[in-house]
Short mmCIF file of C-alpha atoms in Angstrom, two decimals:
data_model
loop_
_atom_site.label_atom_id
_atom_site.label_comp_id
_atom_site.label_asym_id
_atom_site.label_seq_id
_atom_site.Cartn_x
_atom_site.Cartn_y
_atom_site.Cartn_z
CA UNK A 1 -35.74 112.22 31.07
CA UNK A 2 -35.98 115.01 33.77
CA UNK A 3 -37.59 114.47 36.74
CA UNK A 4 -40.32 117.96 36.20
CA UNK A 5 -41.14 115.08 33.14
CA UNK A 6 -41.29 112.02 36.08
CA UNK A 7 -43.83 113.72 38.22
CA UNK A 8 -46.04 115.69 35.09
CA UNK A 9 -46.40 111.84 34.14
CA UNK A 10 -47.32 110.72 37.43
CA UNK A 11 -49.38 113.22 38.57
CA UNK A 12 -51.91 112.20 35.44
CA UNK A 13 -52.74 108.43 37.86
CA UNK A 14 -54.24 110.16 40.81
CA UNK A 15 -54.47 109.05 44.17
CA UNK A 16 -53.02 105.76 43.47
CA UNK A 17 -49.59 106.68 43.64
CA UNK A 18 -50.20 108.72 46.98
CA UNK A 19 -47.29 108.01 49.11
CA UNK A 20 -45.17 105.97 47.44
CA UNK A 21 -41.09 106.85 46.79
CA UNK A 22 -39.97 105.98 43.35
CA UNK A 23 -36.50 105.24 42.86
CA UNK A 24 -35.07 105.57 38.77
CA UNK A 25 -33.56 102.11 37.53
CA UNK A 26 -32.29 103.66 34.39
CA UNK A 27 -32.62 101.14 31.53
CA UNK A 28 -32.36 97.82 33.71
CA UNK A 29 -29.84 96.73 31.70
CA UNK A 30 -31.12 97.43 28.20
CA UNK A 31 -30.05 99.03 25.19
CA UNK A 32 -33.83 99.80 23.97
CA UNK A 33 -33.89 103.70 25.27
CA UNK A 34 -36.41 102.94 28.01
CA UNK A 35 -36.14 104.22 30.88
CA UNK A 36 -37.65 102.41 34.02
CA UNK A 37 -38.53 103.43 37.97
CA UNK A 38 -39.89 101.02 40.46
CA UNK A 39 -42.52 102.68 43.23
CA UNK A 40 -41.64 101.42 46.43
CA UNK A 41 -44.77 102.08 49.57
CA UNK A 42 -43.30 102.94 53.30
CA UNK A 43 -41.55 99.99 53.87
CA UNK A 44 -39.76 99.54 50.69
CA UNK A 45 -42.31 96.75 49.02
CA UNK A 46 -41.50 97.72 45.28
CA UNK A 47 -45.96 98.06 44.42
CA UNK A 48 -45.51 99.96 40.66
CA UNK A 49 -43.40 99.54 37.80
CA UNK A 50 -43.53 103.51 35.52
CA UNK A 51 -41.70 102.71 32.03
CA UNK A 52 -41.11 105.40 29.02
CA UNK A 53 -40.69 103.16 26.01
CA UNK A 54 -38.17 104.07 23.63
CA UNK A 55 -38.98 106.81 20.63
CA UNK A 56 -40.11 104.56 18.33
CA UNK A 57 -43.07 102.94 20.87
CA UNK A 58 -46.57 104.98 19.81
CA UNK A 59 -49.91 105.31 21.80
CA UNK A 60 -51.62 103.26 19.44
CA UNK A 61 -49.35 100.19 18.92
CA UNK A 62 -48.11 100.42 22.98
CA UNK A 63 -52.45 100.68 23.35
CA UNK A 64 -52.55 96.91 21.10
CA UNK A 65 -50.04 95.57 23.18
CA UNK A 66 -52.25 96.13 26.91
CA UNK A 67 -55.30 94.89 25.06
CA UNK A 68 -53.42 91.58 24.65
CA UNK A 69 -51.80 91.83 28.18
CA UNK A 70 -55.29 92.15 29.71
CA UNK A 71 -56.73 88.89 28.24
CA UNK A 72 -53.77 86.95 29.45
CA UNK A 73 -54.12 89.30 33.03
CA UNK A 74 -55.29 86.17 35.05
CA UNK A 75 -52.56 84.56 34.59
CA UNK A 76 -51.56 86.24 37.30
CA UNK A 77 -47.74 86.29 36.26
CA UNK A 78 -48.98 89.21 33.70
CA UNK A 79 -48.84 92.68 34.68
CA UNK A 80 -51.75 94.29 35.14
CA UNK A 81 -51.27 97.40 32.90
CA UNK A 82 -53.51 101.20 35.46
CA UNK A 83 -55.14 103.50 33.57
CA UNK A 84 -54.69 107.05 34.23
CA UNK A 85 -56.88 109.79 34.99
CA UNK A 86 -58.39 110.16 31.68
CA UNK A 87 -59.18 106.67 31.42
CA UNK A 88 -55.96 105.94 28.80
CA UNK A 89 -53.69 103.12 29.94
CA UNK A 90 -51.24 105.09 27.33
CA UNK A 91 -49.70 108.28 28.41
CA UNK A 92 -47.95 110.79 26.76
CA UNK A 93 -44.85 113.15 28.15
CA UNK A 94 -41.84 114.37 26.95
CA UNK A 95 -42.22 112.73 23.31
CA UNK A 96 -42.21 109.75 24.46
CA UNK A 97 -45.02 107.06 25.61
CA UNK A 98 -45.45 105.96 28.91
CA UNK A 99 -47.27 103.16 31.16
CA UNK A 100 -47.60 102.34 34.26
CA UNK A 101 -48.28 98.55 35.63
CA UNK A 102 -48.66 95.94 38.34
CA UNK A 103 -44.49 95.25 39.61
CA UNK A 104 -43.93 91.43 38.97
CA UNK A 105 -42.20 89.67 41.73
CA UNK A 106 -39.07 87.46 41.67
CA UNK A 107 -35.66 87.70 40.84
CA UNK A 108 -34.07 86.57 37.05
CA UNK A 109 -32.59 83.13 36.98
CA UNK A 110 -29.37 82.60 34.75
CA UNK A 111 -29.41 78.81 34.48
CA UNK A 112 -32.44 77.29 35.66
CA UNK A 113 -33.07 74.30 36.81
CA UNK A 114 -35.31 71.29 35.17
CA UNK A 115 -38.60 72.67 37.29
CA UNK A 116 -37.41 76.04 36.50
CA UNK A 117 -37.37 75.02 32.56
CA UNK A 118 -40.22 73.50 32.92
CA UNK A 119 -42.58 75.41 34.72
CA UNK A 120 -41.66 78.46 32.08
CA UNK A 121 -42.55 76.70 29.27
CA UNK A 122 -45.86 75.42 30.95
CA UNK A 123 -46.36 80.28 31.37
CA UNK A 124 -45.49 80.41 27.64
CA UNK A 125 -48.22 77.55 27.01
CA UNK A 126 -50.68 79.95 29.34
CA UNK A 127 -49.91 82.89 27.10
CA UNK A 128 -50.31 81.32 24.03
CA UNK A 129 -53.30 80.49 24.95
CA UNK A 130 -54.64 83.59 26.38
CA UNK A 131 -54.04 84.97 23.04
CA UNK A 132 -55.05 81.35 20.61
CA UNK A 133 -58.71 82.04 19.15
CA UNK A 134 -56.44 85.23 17.87
CA UNK A 135 -54.77 83.26 15.09
CA UNK A 136 -54.23 82.93 10.99
CA UNK A 137 -52.70 81.33 9.00
CA UNK A 138 -49.54 82.72 7.13
CA UNK A 139 -46.37 82.36 6.98
CA UNK A 140 -43.87 82.83 9.45
CA UNK A 141 -43.08 86.98 9.71
CA UNK A 142 -40.19 85.36 12.12
CA UNK A 143 -38.03 83.51 8.99
CA UNK A 144 -38.95 86.53 6.97
CA UNK A 145 -37.86 88.61 9.26
CA UNK A 146 -34.27 86.85 9.35
CA UNK A 147 -33.73 86.38 5.92
CA UNK A 148 -34.50 89.96 4.80
CA UNK A 149 -31.63 90.65 7.95
CA UNK A 150 -29.36 88.27 6.19
CA UNK A 151 -29.94 89.91 3.02
CA UNK A 152 -29.25 93.78 4.28
CA UNK A 153 -26.43 92.78 6.20
CA UNK A 154 -24.12 90.93 2.41
CA UNK A 155 -25.11 93.89 0.92
CA UNK A 156 -25.05 97.18 4.01
CA UNK A 157 -22.24 99.36 4.40
CA UNK A 158 -22.54 98.75 7.68
CA UNK A 159 -20.68 95.80 7.55
CA UNK A 160 -16.81 98.24 6.39
CA UNK A 161 -18.53 101.35 8.77
CA UNK A 162 -18.74 98.94 12.33
CA UNK A 163 -15.17 97.83 11.44
CA UNK A 164 -13.89 101.42 11.07
CA UNK A 165 -15.95 103.05 13.79
CA UNK A 166 -14.93 100.49 16.16
CA UNK A 167 -13.04 102.33 18.85
CA UNK A 168 -13.74 99.68 22.19
CA UNK A 169 -10.19 98.47 22.36
CA UNK A 170 -12.12 94.94 22.82
CA UNK A 171 -14.60 95.15 19.94
CA UNK A 172 -12.02 96.16 17.17
CA UNK A 173 -10.84 92.01 16.54
CA UNK A 174 -14.25 91.60 18.09
CA UNK A 175 -16.74 92.91 14.96
CA UNK A 176 -14.04 91.81 12.62
CA UNK A 177 -14.46 88.17 13.70
CA UNK A 178 -17.88 88.32 13.76
CA UNK A 179 -17.75 89.42 10.44
CA UNK A 180 -15.62 86.08 9.22
CA UNK A 181 -18.07 83.59 11.17
CA UNK A 182 -21.08 85.13 10.10
CA UNK A 183 -19.72 84.70 6.08
CA UNK A 184 -18.93 81.45 6.99
CA UNK A 185 -22.72 80.08 8.47
CA UNK A 186 -24.65 82.26 7.06
CA UNK A 187 -25.17 80.44 3.76
CA UNK A 188 -26.75 77.29 5.26
CA UNK A 189 -28.69 79.60 7.57
CA UNK A 190 -30.23 80.91 4.51
CA UNK A 191 -30.52 77.64 2.24
CA UNK A 192 -32.88 76.13 5.35
CA UNK A 193 -34.76 78.91 6.08
CA UNK A 194 -35.69 79.29 3.05
CA UNK A 195 -37.53 75.57 2.78
CA UNK A 196 -40.40 77.63 5.67
CA UNK A 197 -40.21 80.42 3.88
CA UNK A 198 -43.82 80.51 1.93
CA UNK A 199 -44.96 77.57 4.84
CA UNK A 200 -48.23 79.03 6.05
CA UNK A 201 -48.44 78.34 9.47
CA UNK A 202 -50.93 79.90 12.46
CA UNK A 203 -50.23 83.01 13.90
CA UNK A 204 -50.76 84.66 16.87
CA UNK A 205 -50.04 87.24 18.81
CA UNK A 206 -46.20 86.52 20.62
CA UNK A 207 -44.06 88.28 22.93
CA UNK A 208 -41.39 87.71 20.41
CA UNK A 209 -38.56 88.98 23.09
CA UNK A 210 -39.09 86.22 25.72
CA UNK A 211 -35.48 86.80 26.79
CA UNK A 212 -34.06 84.81 29.75
CA UNK A 213 -34.31 88.61 31.58
CA UNK A 214 -37.67 88.84 31.01
CA UNK A 215 -38.85 85.83 32.54
CA UNK A 216 -39.07 85.58 36.88
CA UNK A 217 -38.93 83.34 39.29
CA UNK A 218 -39.91 82.63 42.89
CA UNK A 219 -38.26 79.56 43.72
CA UNK A 220 -39.26 77.44 40.90
CA UNK A 221 -42.56 79.54 40.21
CA UNK A 222 -42.42 81.52 37.13
CA UNK A 223 -43.91 84.79 38.96
CA UNK A 224 -43.75 87.13 36.39
CA UNK A 225 -43.08 87.80 32.13
CA UNK A 226 -42.17 91.50 32.00
CA UNK A 227 -41.97 93.66 28.56
CA UNK A 228 -44.09 93.00 26.16
CA UNK A 229 -43.04 95.66 23.27
CA UNK A 230 -41.92 93.51 20.98
CA UNK A 231 -45.32 91.82 21.09
CA UNK A 232 -46.42 91.30 17.56
CA UNK A 233 -48.20 87.85 15.20
CA UNK A 234 -46.43 85.27 14.34
CA UNK A 235 -45.96 81.73 15.48
CA UNK A 236 -45.51 80.07 18.85
CA UNK A 237 -42.02 79.15 17.97
CA UNK A 238 -40.74 82.17 17.81
CA UNK A 239 -41.10 82.50 21.78
CA UNK A 240 -39.69 79.29 22.52
CA UNK A 241 -36.44 79.27 20.61
CA UNK A 242 -35.71 82.85 22.03
CA UNK A 243 -36.27 81.61 25.72
CA UNK A 244 -34.35 78.06 25.39
CA UNK A 245 -32.54 79.32 23.34
CA UNK A 246 -30.58 81.97 25.94
CA UNK A 247 -32.17 79.75 29.29
CA UNK A 248 -30.02 76.54 27.67
CA UNK A 249 -26.96 78.04 25.73
CA UNK A 250 -25.02 74.55 24.48
CA UNK A 251 -27.18 72.13 26.01
CA UNK A 252 -29.79 71.14 23.02
CA UNK A 253 -31.13 68.36 24.93
CA UNK A 254 -32.35 70.40 26.99
CA UNK A 255 -34.49 71.43 23.77
CA UNK A 256 -36.83 68.18 24.31
CA UNK A 257 -37.77 68.72 27.65
CA UNK A 258 -38.82 71.80 27.31
CA UNK A 259 -40.69 71.46 24.05
CA UNK A 260 -42.33 68.50 25.38
CA UNK A 261 -43.43 70.81 28.85
CA UNK A 262 -44.77 73.11 26.55
CA UNK A 263 -47.11 70.75 24.31
CA UNK A 264 -48.06 68.74 27.88
CA UNK A 265 -49.41 72.34 29.43
CA UNK A 266 -51.72 72.53 26.39
CA UNK A 267 -49.56 74.46 23.97
CA UNK A 268 -50.16 73.75 20.25
CA UNK A 269 -46.47 73.94 18.54
CA UNK A 270 -47.04 72.31 15.15
CA UNK A 271 -43.92 72.65 14.21
CA UNK A 272 -41.27 69.58 14.42
CA UNK A 273 -38.61 70.38 16.73
CA UNK A 274 -36.42 71.20 14.23
CA UNK A 275 -37.82 74.33 13.61
CA UNK A 276 -37.32 75.84 17.09
CA UNK A 277 -33.86 74.39 16.85
CA UNK A 278 -33.47 76.67 13.30
CA UNK A 279 -34.69 79.82 14.45
CA UNK A 280 -32.76 79.80 18.03
CA UNK A 281 -29.96 79.07 15.62
CA UNK A 282 -30.65 81.46 13.30
CA UNK A 283 -32.25 84.40 15.55
CA UNK A 284 -28.26 83.86 17.39
CA UNK A 285 -27.00 84.94 14.03
CA UNK A 286 -29.36 87.81 13.88
CA UNK A 287 -28.12 89.16 17.09
CA UNK A 288 -24.50 89.33 16.18
CA UNK A 289 -26.39 91.04 13.02
CA UNK A 290 -28.38 93.47 14.92
CA UNK A 291 -25.11 95.03 16.75
CA UNK A 292 -22.67 95.39 14.37
CA UNK A 293 -25.13 97.64 12.69
CA UNK A 294 -25.55 99.17 16.07
CA UNK A 295 -22.05 99.66 16.04
CA UNK A 296 -21.81 101.03 12.47
CA UNK A 297 -23.99 104.53 13.71
CA UNK A 298 -21.90 104.43 17.70
CA UNK A 299 -24.73 104.98 19.44
CA UNK A 300 -24.85 101.81 21.81
CA UNK A 301 -21.33 101.69 22.06
CA UNK A 302 -20.92 104.85 23.33
CA UNK A 303 -22.60 105.24 25.77
CA UNK A 304 -22.33 101.44 27.50
CA UNK A 305 -19.12 100.72 25.85
CA UNK A 306 -17.83 98.16 28.20
CA UNK A 307 -21.40 96.57 29.62
CA UNK A 308 -22.31 96.20 25.15
CA UNK A 309 -18.18 94.61 24.69
CA UNK A 310 -18.70 92.32 27.43
CA UNK A 311 -22.22 91.29 26.13
CA UNK A 312 -20.96 91.43 22.31
CA UNK A 313 -18.16 88.75 23.42
CA UNK A 314 -20.66 86.46 24.39
CA UNK A 315 -22.72 86.61 21.84
CA UNK A 316 -19.85 86.01 19.70
CA UNK A 317 -18.27 82.93 21.81
CA UNK A 318 -21.81 81.04 21.22
CA UNK A 319 -21.49 81.76 18.12
CA UNK A 320 -18.53 80.56 17.33
CA UNK A 321 -19.25 77.33 19.37
CA UNK A 322 -21.79 76.09 16.37
CA UNK A 323 -21.47 74.85 12.94
CA UNK A 324 -23.22 75.37 9.78
CA UNK A 325 -26.71 74.00 9.83
#
């Protein structure tokens, strides 16, 4: 993204950005194609975050997400979205849609303490309560999306394409191992998911990408939840499965504490804990498949070869420790 486009976008926000120094953070560790800039004041304190969203994001979709964020903004850890001089929260420039938000303080915690885990699940419950008035009964999209992805993987040529096209030395063997692992684990995973395929559950707006990197802590308190770009209607268990699965790794016992904290904070799960475990397990398998599909096109591998190889190997090692359901 060239500097002139960034300057043109910032100019649409008027005096609110006056005097700020902007630093490019690149992709900030992500692979979606988004780009982020941090606006610091004279004391080098971060105040604002400018984001260029991936090409797949539309102004209409981002506006809907901003509406949900606004409904939860009273929580303090949800970024406030700023309006441009035209009164819109979404800005179009350079073939992309952009937004400008307040910078949320805090740090990513790789291995949350017991207190941090409880506070994170309580924060997730507060988010869900903010959106709970908008609910409906329907089959869980998280279940159906996983089943659709597993079916695509069995039928697609991307498996062979990925095996033939991964030129990174650490990926070639890893993709082959992943293919063998998926052949072993997918049958039981699909069978367990099908039991939930037609169950009508309460759906509401959910973040759907509550990765560890998207929750920020100051000491033990949650002071930031960032990146709401995947928001859509789903069951709240999808958010809990994603966060707890990443935060706890192989510590299965921590799921019960996290889900108890969620319920104690007023979160309405309305499903057994086993359903969250199922979504976490099958979500990991789905992540493996998405990476393999990416490798068949070589996009992410070519841009970030070593980072991608490390991320994929870490995911593969986690999956290899799991047995069939």
